[in-house]
XYZ file of C-alpha atoms in Angstrom:
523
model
C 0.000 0.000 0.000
C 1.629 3.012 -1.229
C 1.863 6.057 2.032
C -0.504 8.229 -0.287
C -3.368 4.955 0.612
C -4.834 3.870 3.419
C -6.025 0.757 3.383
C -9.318 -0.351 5.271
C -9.756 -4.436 5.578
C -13.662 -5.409 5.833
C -14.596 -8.422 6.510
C -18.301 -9.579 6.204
C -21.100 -11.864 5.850
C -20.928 -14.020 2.852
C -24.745 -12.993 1.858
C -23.979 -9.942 0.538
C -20.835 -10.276 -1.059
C -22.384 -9.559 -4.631
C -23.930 -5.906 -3.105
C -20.394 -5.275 -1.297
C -18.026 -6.466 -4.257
C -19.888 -4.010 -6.735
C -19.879 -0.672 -4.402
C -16.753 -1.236 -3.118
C -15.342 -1.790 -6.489
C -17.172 1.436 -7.571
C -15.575 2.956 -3.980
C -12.411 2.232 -4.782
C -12.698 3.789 -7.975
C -14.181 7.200 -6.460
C -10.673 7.945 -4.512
C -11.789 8.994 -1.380
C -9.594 10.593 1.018
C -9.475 10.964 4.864
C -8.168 14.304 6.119
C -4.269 14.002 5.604
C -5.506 13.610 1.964
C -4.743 9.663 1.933
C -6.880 7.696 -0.425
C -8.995 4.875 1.123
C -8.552 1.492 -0.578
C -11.194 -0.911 0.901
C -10.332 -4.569 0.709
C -13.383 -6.158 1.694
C -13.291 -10.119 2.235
C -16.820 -12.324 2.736
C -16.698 -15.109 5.039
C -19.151 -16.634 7.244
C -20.314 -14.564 10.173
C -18.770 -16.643 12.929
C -15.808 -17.505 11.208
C -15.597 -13.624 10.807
C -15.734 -12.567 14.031
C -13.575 -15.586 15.843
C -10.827 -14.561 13.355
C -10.532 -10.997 15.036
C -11.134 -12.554 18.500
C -8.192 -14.853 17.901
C -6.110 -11.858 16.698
C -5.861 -13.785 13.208
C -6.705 -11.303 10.732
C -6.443 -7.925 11.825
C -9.591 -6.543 9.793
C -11.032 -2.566 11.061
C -14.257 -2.960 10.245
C -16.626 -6.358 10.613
C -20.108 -6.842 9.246
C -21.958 -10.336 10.070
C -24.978 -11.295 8.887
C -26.672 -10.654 12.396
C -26.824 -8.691 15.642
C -26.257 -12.082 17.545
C -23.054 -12.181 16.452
C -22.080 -8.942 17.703
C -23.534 -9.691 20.693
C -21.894 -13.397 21.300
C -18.602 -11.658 19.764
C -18.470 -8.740 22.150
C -19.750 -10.980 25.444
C -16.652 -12.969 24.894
C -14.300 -10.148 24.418
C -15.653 -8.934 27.373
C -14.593 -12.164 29.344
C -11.131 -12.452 27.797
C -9.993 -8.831 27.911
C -12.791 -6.541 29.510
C -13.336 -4.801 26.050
C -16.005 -5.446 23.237
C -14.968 -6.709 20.086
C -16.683 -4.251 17.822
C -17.899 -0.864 18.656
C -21.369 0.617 18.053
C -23.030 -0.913 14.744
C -25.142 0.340 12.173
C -27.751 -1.825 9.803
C -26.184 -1.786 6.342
C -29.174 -3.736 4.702
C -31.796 -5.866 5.824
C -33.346 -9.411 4.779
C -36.174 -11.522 6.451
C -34.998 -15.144 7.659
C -37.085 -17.290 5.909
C -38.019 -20.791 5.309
C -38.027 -21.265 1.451
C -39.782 -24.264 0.616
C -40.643 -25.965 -3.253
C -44.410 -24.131 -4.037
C -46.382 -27.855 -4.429
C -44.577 -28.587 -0.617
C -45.818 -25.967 0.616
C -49.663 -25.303 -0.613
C -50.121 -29.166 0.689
C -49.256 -27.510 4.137
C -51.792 -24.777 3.169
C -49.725 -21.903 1.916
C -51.946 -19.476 0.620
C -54.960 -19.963 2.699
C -53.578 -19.699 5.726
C -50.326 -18.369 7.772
C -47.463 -21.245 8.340
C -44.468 -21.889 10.009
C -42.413 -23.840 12.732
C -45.462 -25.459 13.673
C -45.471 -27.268 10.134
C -42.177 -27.593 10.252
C -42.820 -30.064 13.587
C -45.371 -31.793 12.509
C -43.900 -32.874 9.199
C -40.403 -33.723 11.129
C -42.332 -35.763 13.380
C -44.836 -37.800 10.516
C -42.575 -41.023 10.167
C -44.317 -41.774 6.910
C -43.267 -38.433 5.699
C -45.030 -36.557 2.460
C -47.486 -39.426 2.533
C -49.102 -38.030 5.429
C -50.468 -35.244 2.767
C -51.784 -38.059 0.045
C -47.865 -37.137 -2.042
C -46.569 -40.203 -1.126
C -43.899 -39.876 -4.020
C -41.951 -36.890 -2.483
C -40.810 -39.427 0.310
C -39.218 -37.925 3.540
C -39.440 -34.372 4.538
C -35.661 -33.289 4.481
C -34.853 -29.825 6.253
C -31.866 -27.871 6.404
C -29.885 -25.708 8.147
C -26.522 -24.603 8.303
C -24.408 -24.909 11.787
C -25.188 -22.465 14.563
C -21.734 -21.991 15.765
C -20.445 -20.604 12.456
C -23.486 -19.382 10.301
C -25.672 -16.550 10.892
C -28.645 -18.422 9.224
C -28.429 -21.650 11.320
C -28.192 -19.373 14.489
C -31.079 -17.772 13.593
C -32.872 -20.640 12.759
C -32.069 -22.288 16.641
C -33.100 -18.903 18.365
C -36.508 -19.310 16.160
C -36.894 -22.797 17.200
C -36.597 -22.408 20.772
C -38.962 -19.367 20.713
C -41.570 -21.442 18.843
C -41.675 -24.069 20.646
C -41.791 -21.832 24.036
C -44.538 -19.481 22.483
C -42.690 -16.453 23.295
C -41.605 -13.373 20.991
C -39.178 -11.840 23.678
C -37.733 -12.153 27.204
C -36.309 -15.869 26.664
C -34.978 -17.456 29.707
C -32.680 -19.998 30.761
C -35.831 -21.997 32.098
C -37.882 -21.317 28.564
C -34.559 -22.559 27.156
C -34.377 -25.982 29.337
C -37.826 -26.709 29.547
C -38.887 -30.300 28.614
C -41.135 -29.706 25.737
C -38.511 -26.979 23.847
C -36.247 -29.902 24.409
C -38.316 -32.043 22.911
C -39.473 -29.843 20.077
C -36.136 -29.065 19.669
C -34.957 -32.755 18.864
C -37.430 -33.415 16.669
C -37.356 -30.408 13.821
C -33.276 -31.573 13.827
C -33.853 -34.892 13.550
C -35.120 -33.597 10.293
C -31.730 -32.074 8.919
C -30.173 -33.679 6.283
C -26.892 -32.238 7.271
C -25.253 -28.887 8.621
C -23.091 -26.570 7.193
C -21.245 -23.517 6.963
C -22.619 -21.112 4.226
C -25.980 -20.503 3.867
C -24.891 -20.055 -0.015
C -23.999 -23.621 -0.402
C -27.250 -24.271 0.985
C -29.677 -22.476 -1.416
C -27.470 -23.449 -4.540
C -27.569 -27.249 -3.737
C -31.562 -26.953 -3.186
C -32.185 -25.280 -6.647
C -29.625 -26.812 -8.425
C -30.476 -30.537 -7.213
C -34.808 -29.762 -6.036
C -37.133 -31.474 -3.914
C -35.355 -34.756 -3.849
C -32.804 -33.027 -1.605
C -34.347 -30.334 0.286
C -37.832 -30.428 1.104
C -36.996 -26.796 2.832
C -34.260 -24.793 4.110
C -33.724 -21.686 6.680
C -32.527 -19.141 4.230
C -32.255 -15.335 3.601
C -35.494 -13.718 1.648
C -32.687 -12.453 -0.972
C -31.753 -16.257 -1.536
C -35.174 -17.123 -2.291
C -35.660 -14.210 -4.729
C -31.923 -15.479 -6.208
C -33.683 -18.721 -7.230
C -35.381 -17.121 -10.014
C -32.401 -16.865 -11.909
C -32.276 -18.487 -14.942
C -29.121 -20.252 -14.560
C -31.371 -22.531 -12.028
C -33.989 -24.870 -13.879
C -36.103 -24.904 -11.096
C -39.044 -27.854 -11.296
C -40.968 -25.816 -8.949
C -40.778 -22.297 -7.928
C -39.413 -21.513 -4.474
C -41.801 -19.763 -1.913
C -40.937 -18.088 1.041
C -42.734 -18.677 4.342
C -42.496 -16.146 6.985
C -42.670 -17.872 10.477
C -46.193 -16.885 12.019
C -44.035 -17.732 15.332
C -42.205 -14.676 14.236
C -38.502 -14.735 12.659
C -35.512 -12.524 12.719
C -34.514 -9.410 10.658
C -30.895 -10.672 9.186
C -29.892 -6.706 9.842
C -26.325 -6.652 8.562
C -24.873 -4.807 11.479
C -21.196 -2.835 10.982
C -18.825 -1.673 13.473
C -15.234 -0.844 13.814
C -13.045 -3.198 15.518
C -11.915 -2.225 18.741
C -8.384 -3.601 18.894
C -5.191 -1.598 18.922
C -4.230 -2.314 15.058
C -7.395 -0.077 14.626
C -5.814 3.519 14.035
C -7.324 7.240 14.020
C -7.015 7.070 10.307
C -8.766 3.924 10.175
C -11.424 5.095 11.934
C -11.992 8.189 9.743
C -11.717 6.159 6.626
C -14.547 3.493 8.133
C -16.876 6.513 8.641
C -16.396 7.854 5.105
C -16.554 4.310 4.007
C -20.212 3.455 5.596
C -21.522 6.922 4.898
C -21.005 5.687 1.476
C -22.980 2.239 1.661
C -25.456 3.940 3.586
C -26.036 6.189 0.810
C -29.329 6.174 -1.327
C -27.732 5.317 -4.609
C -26.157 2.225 -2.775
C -28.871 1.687 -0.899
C -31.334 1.261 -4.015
C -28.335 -1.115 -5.738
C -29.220 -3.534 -2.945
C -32.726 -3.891 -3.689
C -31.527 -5.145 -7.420
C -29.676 -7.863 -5.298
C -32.569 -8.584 -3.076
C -31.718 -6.917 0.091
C -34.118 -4.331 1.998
C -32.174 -1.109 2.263
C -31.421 0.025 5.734
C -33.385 3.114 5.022
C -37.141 2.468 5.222
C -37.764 5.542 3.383
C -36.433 4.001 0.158
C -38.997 2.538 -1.700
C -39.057 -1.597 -2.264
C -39.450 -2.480 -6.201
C -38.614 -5.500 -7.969
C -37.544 -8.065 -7.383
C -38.529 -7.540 -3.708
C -42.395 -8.680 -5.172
C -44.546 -11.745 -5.346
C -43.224 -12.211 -8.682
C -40.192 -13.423 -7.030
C -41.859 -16.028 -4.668
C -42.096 -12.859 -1.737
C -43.859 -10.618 0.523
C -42.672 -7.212 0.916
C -45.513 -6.437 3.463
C -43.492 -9.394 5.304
C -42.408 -9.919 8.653
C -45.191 -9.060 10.631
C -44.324 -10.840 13.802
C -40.379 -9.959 15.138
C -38.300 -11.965 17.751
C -35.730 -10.447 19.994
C -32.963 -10.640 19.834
C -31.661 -12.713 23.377
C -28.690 -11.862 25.534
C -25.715 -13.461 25.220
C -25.952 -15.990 27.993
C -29.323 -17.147 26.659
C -27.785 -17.527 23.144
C -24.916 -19.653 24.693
C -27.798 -21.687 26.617
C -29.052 -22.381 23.399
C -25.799 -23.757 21.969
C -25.822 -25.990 24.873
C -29.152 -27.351 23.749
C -28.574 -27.801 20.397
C -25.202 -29.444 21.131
C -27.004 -32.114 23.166
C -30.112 -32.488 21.043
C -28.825 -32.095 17.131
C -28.624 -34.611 14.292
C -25.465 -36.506 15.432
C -22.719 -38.015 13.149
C -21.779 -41.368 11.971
C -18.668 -40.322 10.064
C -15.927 -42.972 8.166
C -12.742 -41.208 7.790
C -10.869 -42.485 5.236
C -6.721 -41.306 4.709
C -4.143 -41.859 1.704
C -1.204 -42.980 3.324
C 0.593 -44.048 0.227
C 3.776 -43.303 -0.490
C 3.333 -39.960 -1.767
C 2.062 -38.948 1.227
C 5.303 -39.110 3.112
C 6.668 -36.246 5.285
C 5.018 -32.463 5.431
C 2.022 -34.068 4.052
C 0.973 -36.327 6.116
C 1.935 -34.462 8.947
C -0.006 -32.061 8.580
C -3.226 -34.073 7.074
C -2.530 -35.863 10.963
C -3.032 -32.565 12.151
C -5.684 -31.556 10.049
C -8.085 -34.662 10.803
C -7.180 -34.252 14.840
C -8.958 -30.938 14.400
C -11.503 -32.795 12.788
C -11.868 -34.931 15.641
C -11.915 -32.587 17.987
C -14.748 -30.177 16.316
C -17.036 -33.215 16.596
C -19.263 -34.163 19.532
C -18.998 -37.013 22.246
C -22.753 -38.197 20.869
C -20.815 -38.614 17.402
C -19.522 -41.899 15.786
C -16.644 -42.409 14.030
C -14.860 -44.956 11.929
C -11.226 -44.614 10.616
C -10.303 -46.206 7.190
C -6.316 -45.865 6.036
C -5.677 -46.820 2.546
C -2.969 -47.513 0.190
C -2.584 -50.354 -2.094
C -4.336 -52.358 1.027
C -7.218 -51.049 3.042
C -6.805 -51.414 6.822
C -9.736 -50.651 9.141
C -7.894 -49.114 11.922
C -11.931 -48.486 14.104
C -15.109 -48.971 13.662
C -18.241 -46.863 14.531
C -16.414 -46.172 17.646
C -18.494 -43.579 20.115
C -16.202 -40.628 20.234
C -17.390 -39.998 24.067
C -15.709 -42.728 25.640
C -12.856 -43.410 22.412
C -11.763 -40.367 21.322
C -8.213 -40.880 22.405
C -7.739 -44.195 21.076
C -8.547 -42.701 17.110
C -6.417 -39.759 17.851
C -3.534 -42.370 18.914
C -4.693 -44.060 15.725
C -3.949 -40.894 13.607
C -0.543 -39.900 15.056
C 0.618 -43.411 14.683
C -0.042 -43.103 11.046
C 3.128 -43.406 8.339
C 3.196 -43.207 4.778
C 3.807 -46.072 1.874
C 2.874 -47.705 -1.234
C 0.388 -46.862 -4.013
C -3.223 -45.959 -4.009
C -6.511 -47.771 -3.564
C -8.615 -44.859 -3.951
C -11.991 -46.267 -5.179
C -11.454 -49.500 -3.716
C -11.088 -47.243 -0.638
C -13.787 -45.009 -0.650
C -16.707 -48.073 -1.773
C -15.573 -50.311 1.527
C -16.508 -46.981 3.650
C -19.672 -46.034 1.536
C -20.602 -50.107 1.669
C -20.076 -50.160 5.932
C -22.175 -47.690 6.314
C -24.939 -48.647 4.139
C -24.972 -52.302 5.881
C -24.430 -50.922 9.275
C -26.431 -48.250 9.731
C -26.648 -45.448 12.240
C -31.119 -44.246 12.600
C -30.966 -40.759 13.148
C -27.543 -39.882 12.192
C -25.796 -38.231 9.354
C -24.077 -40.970 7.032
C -20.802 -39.603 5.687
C -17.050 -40.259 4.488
C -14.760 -38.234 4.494
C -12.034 -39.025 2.065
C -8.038 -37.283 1.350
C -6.254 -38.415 -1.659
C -3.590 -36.807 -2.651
C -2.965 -38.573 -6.625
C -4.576 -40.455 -8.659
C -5.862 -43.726 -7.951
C -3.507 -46.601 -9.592
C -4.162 -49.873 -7.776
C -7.821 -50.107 -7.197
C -9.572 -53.297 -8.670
C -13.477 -51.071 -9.026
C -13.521 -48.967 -11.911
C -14.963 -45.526 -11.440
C -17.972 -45.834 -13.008
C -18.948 -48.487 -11.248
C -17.908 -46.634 -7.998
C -20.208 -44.065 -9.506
C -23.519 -45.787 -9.609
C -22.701 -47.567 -6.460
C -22.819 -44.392 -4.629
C -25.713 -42.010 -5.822
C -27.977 -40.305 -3.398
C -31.416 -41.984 -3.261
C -34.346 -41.886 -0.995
C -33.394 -44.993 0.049
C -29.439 -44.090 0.598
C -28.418 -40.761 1.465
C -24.983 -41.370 2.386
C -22.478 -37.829 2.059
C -19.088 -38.059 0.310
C -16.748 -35.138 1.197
C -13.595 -35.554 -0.520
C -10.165 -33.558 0.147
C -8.230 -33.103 -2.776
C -4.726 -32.878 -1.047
C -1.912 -31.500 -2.790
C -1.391 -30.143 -6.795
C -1.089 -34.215 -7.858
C -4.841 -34.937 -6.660
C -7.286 -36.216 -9.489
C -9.366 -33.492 -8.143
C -12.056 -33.585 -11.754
C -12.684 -37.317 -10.006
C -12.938 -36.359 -6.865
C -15.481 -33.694 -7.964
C -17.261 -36.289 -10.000
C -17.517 -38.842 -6.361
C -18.721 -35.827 -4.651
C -21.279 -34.717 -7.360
C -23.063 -38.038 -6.702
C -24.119 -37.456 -3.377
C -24.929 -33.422 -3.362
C -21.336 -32.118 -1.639
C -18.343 -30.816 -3.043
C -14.654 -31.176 -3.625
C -12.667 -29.370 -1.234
C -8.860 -28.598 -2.140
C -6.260 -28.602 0.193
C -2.976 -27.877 0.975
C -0.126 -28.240 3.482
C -0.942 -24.976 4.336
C -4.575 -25.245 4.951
C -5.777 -28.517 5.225
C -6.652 -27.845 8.952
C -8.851 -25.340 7.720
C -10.320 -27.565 4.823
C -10.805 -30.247 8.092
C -12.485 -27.711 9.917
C -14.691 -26.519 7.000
C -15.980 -30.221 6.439
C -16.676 -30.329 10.351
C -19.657 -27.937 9.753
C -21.895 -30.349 7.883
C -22.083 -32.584 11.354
C-alpha cells in the first residue's frame, strides 16, 4: 500500500458479497480521502459470520471494520471479548441492509401444508419432522421424507437464527427468553425433533440455497434461508421444477440486519477510523442503498422505496415480517448452543486417509493434524470410523463412540506413516458399503475421504464406484472428498462428490486444517 493509501480491511457476511463487491469496487474507484488527503482502498473479504468474528477474537486477521450477517453475532462476539480482555470486540453498529430469515420451501410442498390460505411456520415444520411416513401423510406419497436444512449455529448466521426461532416457537414467546424457557422439557423435545429432520449442517448458507435449486425437492424439502436467496432462485441459470416460496414464520422470525462496526483492537488507528466513517456513509447512501434492492436486500433506510424483485413475482412478501423476535442476551444464546449441542442430528462419520507413499513427510503431517482438528470439532454423541488406505485397506476403528474413544482414534492418527500406491476407489466403496450395511437411525451418514494422486491400484472402476454411490431416498450417504496436494485427481474427486450433493474441497499443506475444519460444519 503506497503512504498516499490507506487501506481499510472489511470483513463480512458471505450474503452480501455480490452488493459489497460491486460498491466497493465502484468505492475504490471514487478515490476517497481521509483528512491528511490519503486515499482509502477498501479490501473487503466475505466469510461466514462466525468464522468472521472468531478470526478478530483470535487476533488472526487484523480486519477494522466487521459486518456479520446478524446482531447475535455482535452480541456473542463482544460478550466474549468482554470475558477475555474486559473490552467489546466491535464498537457501536449500524444496519447496512436488511433481509427476512425465511423458510423457502418448493411451491407444491408448501400449498399441501396450506400456503396461501392460511399463515405457516415452525409449527409445520414439527409436525412434518415428526410424521414417520413423511409426504405421505399429505396423500404425495412420491416426495418421500421431509428433508430440512440448516446450516451450523456456531459458524453461520442463518443456522443461528434458525435455533433462536426454534426455541422461541416451541416456548410461544416473541421476547424475554430465559434460561428456564430454554431448558424446559417440551422446547427440548421440540427441539430434537425439527433436527432430527436435517439432512446435514453446514457452513454457508450459499452452499445451501445453490444445492436446493440446483439438485430440487429430492434433496431439500426446505431450508432456513435469507429472503434475498429465495428471490436469487429465479435466476435463470437454475432450472427450477418448482418455484421456491418463502414462508415467513407466524411464530415470528428474525430481521438478518447486517450490522457494521469498527473493531476495537489496537491495530485499529485514528485514520482507520476516519476512513470506516467515510466508508459506511457511502454504503449507507441512497444510490447504494437502491443497488441492494436489485440484489434482493431491503435497504437500511425504510424511506427508500421496495421495487422488484422484492415482489410476489419473485416467490415474496414485501408487506413481510409481521411478527419480530428479539434478539436474546448473550448468555441465553450460549444456553441455546448448549441445547442444540445435546439435542442435534449426530454423526456417523468414516474417515478415510491416503497414506501411500506420496504422502510421506510435510504431508501427512499435517493431514494428521488436520483430521485431529476434525476430531476434535465433533461431539462425544458422534460416531466415528477410521479407514487408512494404500494399495491395502486397513480398518484401523469402527463406529467407535467418540465420548468414551476419542483418544484411542487420535492415537490411531498420530501413529499413522506413509507407503505404497493408491486404492482410492477401492477405498472409498468399503466406507460407503459399511455404512450402508451398518447403519446409524438418526444420524448423518458420511465419508470423508483425502487423496492426494490419482488412484492406480484399485480393482473397481470408477464408473462403477459411480452408480454404487448415488444419493437416493433410500441411501443418502455424504461423500466429502479432500483433494490434497497439486497431484490430486481433483475432476474425479469432484465427480464422487457430485453423486451425493457435496463438493470437492482442495487442500494444501498450508490449509488442510482449515479444509478439516470446514468439512466439520456439515455434522
Amino acid at each position: 500500500m503506497a503512504n498516499d493509501q490507506i487501506e481499510l480491511v472489511f470483513t463480512y457476511g458471505s450474503e452480501k458479497e455480490n452488493w459489497i463487491t460491486a460498491v466497493t469496487k465502484t468505492f475504490n474507484q471514487g478515490h476517497f480521502k481521509i483528512t491528511s488527503g490519503k486515499v482509502i482502498q477498501v479490501t473487503a473479504i466475505p466469510m461466514g459470520s462466525g468464522e468472521a468474528t472468531q478470526e478478530l477474537l483470535e487476533g488472526k486477521r487484523q480486519a477494522h471494520l466487521c459486518s456479520p450477517a446478524s446482531a447475535a453475532f455482535i452480541e456473542l462476539a463482544n460478550a466474549e471479548s468482554a470475558d477475555q480482555g474486559g473490552k467489546n470486540l466491535i464498537g457501536p453498529t449500524q444496519s447496512l441492509v436488511r433481509s427476512p430469515v425465511v423458510i423457502a420451501m418448493w411451491k407444491p410442498m408448501a400449498e399441501a401444508l396450506g400456503w396461501g390460505k392460511k399463515p405457516l411456520g415452525w409449527a409445520e415444520i414439527f409436525n412434518m419432522a415428526n410424521q414417520p411416513e413423511g409426504w405421505a401423510a399429505y396423500d404425495n406419497p412420491e416426495w418421500g421424507k421431509f428433508k430440512f436444512g440448516h446450516t451450523h449455529p456456531k459458524f453461520s448466521n442463518s443456522g443461528l437464527i434458525s435455533l433462536l426461532a426454534e426455541v422461541y416457537a416451541g416456548s410461544g414467546k416473541t421476547k424475554n427468553l430465559t434460561a428456564a424457557d430454554v431448558n424446559n422439557s417440551d422446547v427440548r423435545h421440540y427441539i430434537e425433533t425439527i433436527e432430527k429432520s436435517v439432512v446435514h449442517y453446514g457452513s454457508s448458507t450459499g452452499f445451501f440455497g445453490d444445492k436446493m435449486f440446483t439438485y430440487g425437492p429430492a434433496f431439500l424439502s426446505a431450508a432456513v434461508l435469507y429472503e434475498n436467496l429465495v428471490i436469487d432462485s429465479y435466476n435463470p441459470q437454475y432450472k427450477l421444477p418448482f418455484p421456491i416460496v418463502t414462508i415467513y414464520p407466524q411464530e415470528g422470525t428474525f430481521w438478518s440486519d447486517h450490522p457494521i462496526g469498527v473493531v476495537e483492537r489496537e491495530w485499529v488507528t485514528e485514520e482507520h477510523r476516519q476512513a470506516a466513517k467515510v466508508y459506511i456513509d457511502y454504503l449507507l447512501a441512497k444510490p447504494q442503498q437502491e443497488k441492494a434492492i436489485s440484489y434482493g436486500f431491503r435497504p437500511a433506510d425504510n424511506n427508500i422505496q421496495l421495487t422488484a424483485p422484492i415482489d410476489e413475482a419473485h416467490g415474496v412478501n414485501p408487506t413481510e415480517p409481521t411478527t419480530l423476535l428479539e434478539v436474546p442476551p448473550a448468555y441465553i444464546i450460549r444456553e441455546i448452543l448448549t441445547l442444540w449441542n445435546e439435542r442435534k442430528k449426530n454423526a456417523n462419520v468414516v474417515l478415510a486417509l491416503d497414506i501411500s507413499g506420496s504422502m510421506m513427510g510435510d504431508k501427512l503431517n499435517h493431514a494428521r493434524q488436520g483430521a485431529l482438528k476434525f476430531l476434535q470439532a465433533l461431539g462425544d454423541s458422534d460416531n466415528v470410523s477410521l479407514l487408512t488406505f494404500n494399495h491395502e485397506i486397513n480398518w484401523l476403528a469402527k463406529q467407535l463412540p467418540l465420548k468414551t474413544e476419542r483418544q484411542f482414534i487420535e492415537k490411531k492418527i498420530n501413529n499413522l506413516f506413509a507407503s505404497g500406491n493408491t486404492a482410492l476407489y477401492d477405498a472409498i466403496t468399503e466406507a460407503y458399503q459399511y455404512l450402508k450395511k451398518n447403519p446409524q437411525a438418526e444420524k448423518i451418514a458420511a465419508v470423508v475421504v483425502l487423496s492426494d494422486g490419482q488412484d492406480t491400484s484399485s480393482q473397481l472402476k470408477l464408473e462403477e464406484l459411480l452408480k454404487q454411490i448415488q444419493l437416493t431416498e433410500a441411501t443418502s450417504i455424504l461423500i466429502f472428498p479432500i483433494g490434497y496436494g497439486e497431484d490430486a485427481d481433483k475432476t474425479v474427486l469432484a465427480n464422487i462428490a457430485n453423486e451425493t450433493k457435496t463438493k470437492v474441497y482442495p487442500g494444501t499443506v498450508q490449509d488442510i486444517e482449515k479444509v478439516f475444519l470446514e468439512i466439520s460444519t456439515f455434522f
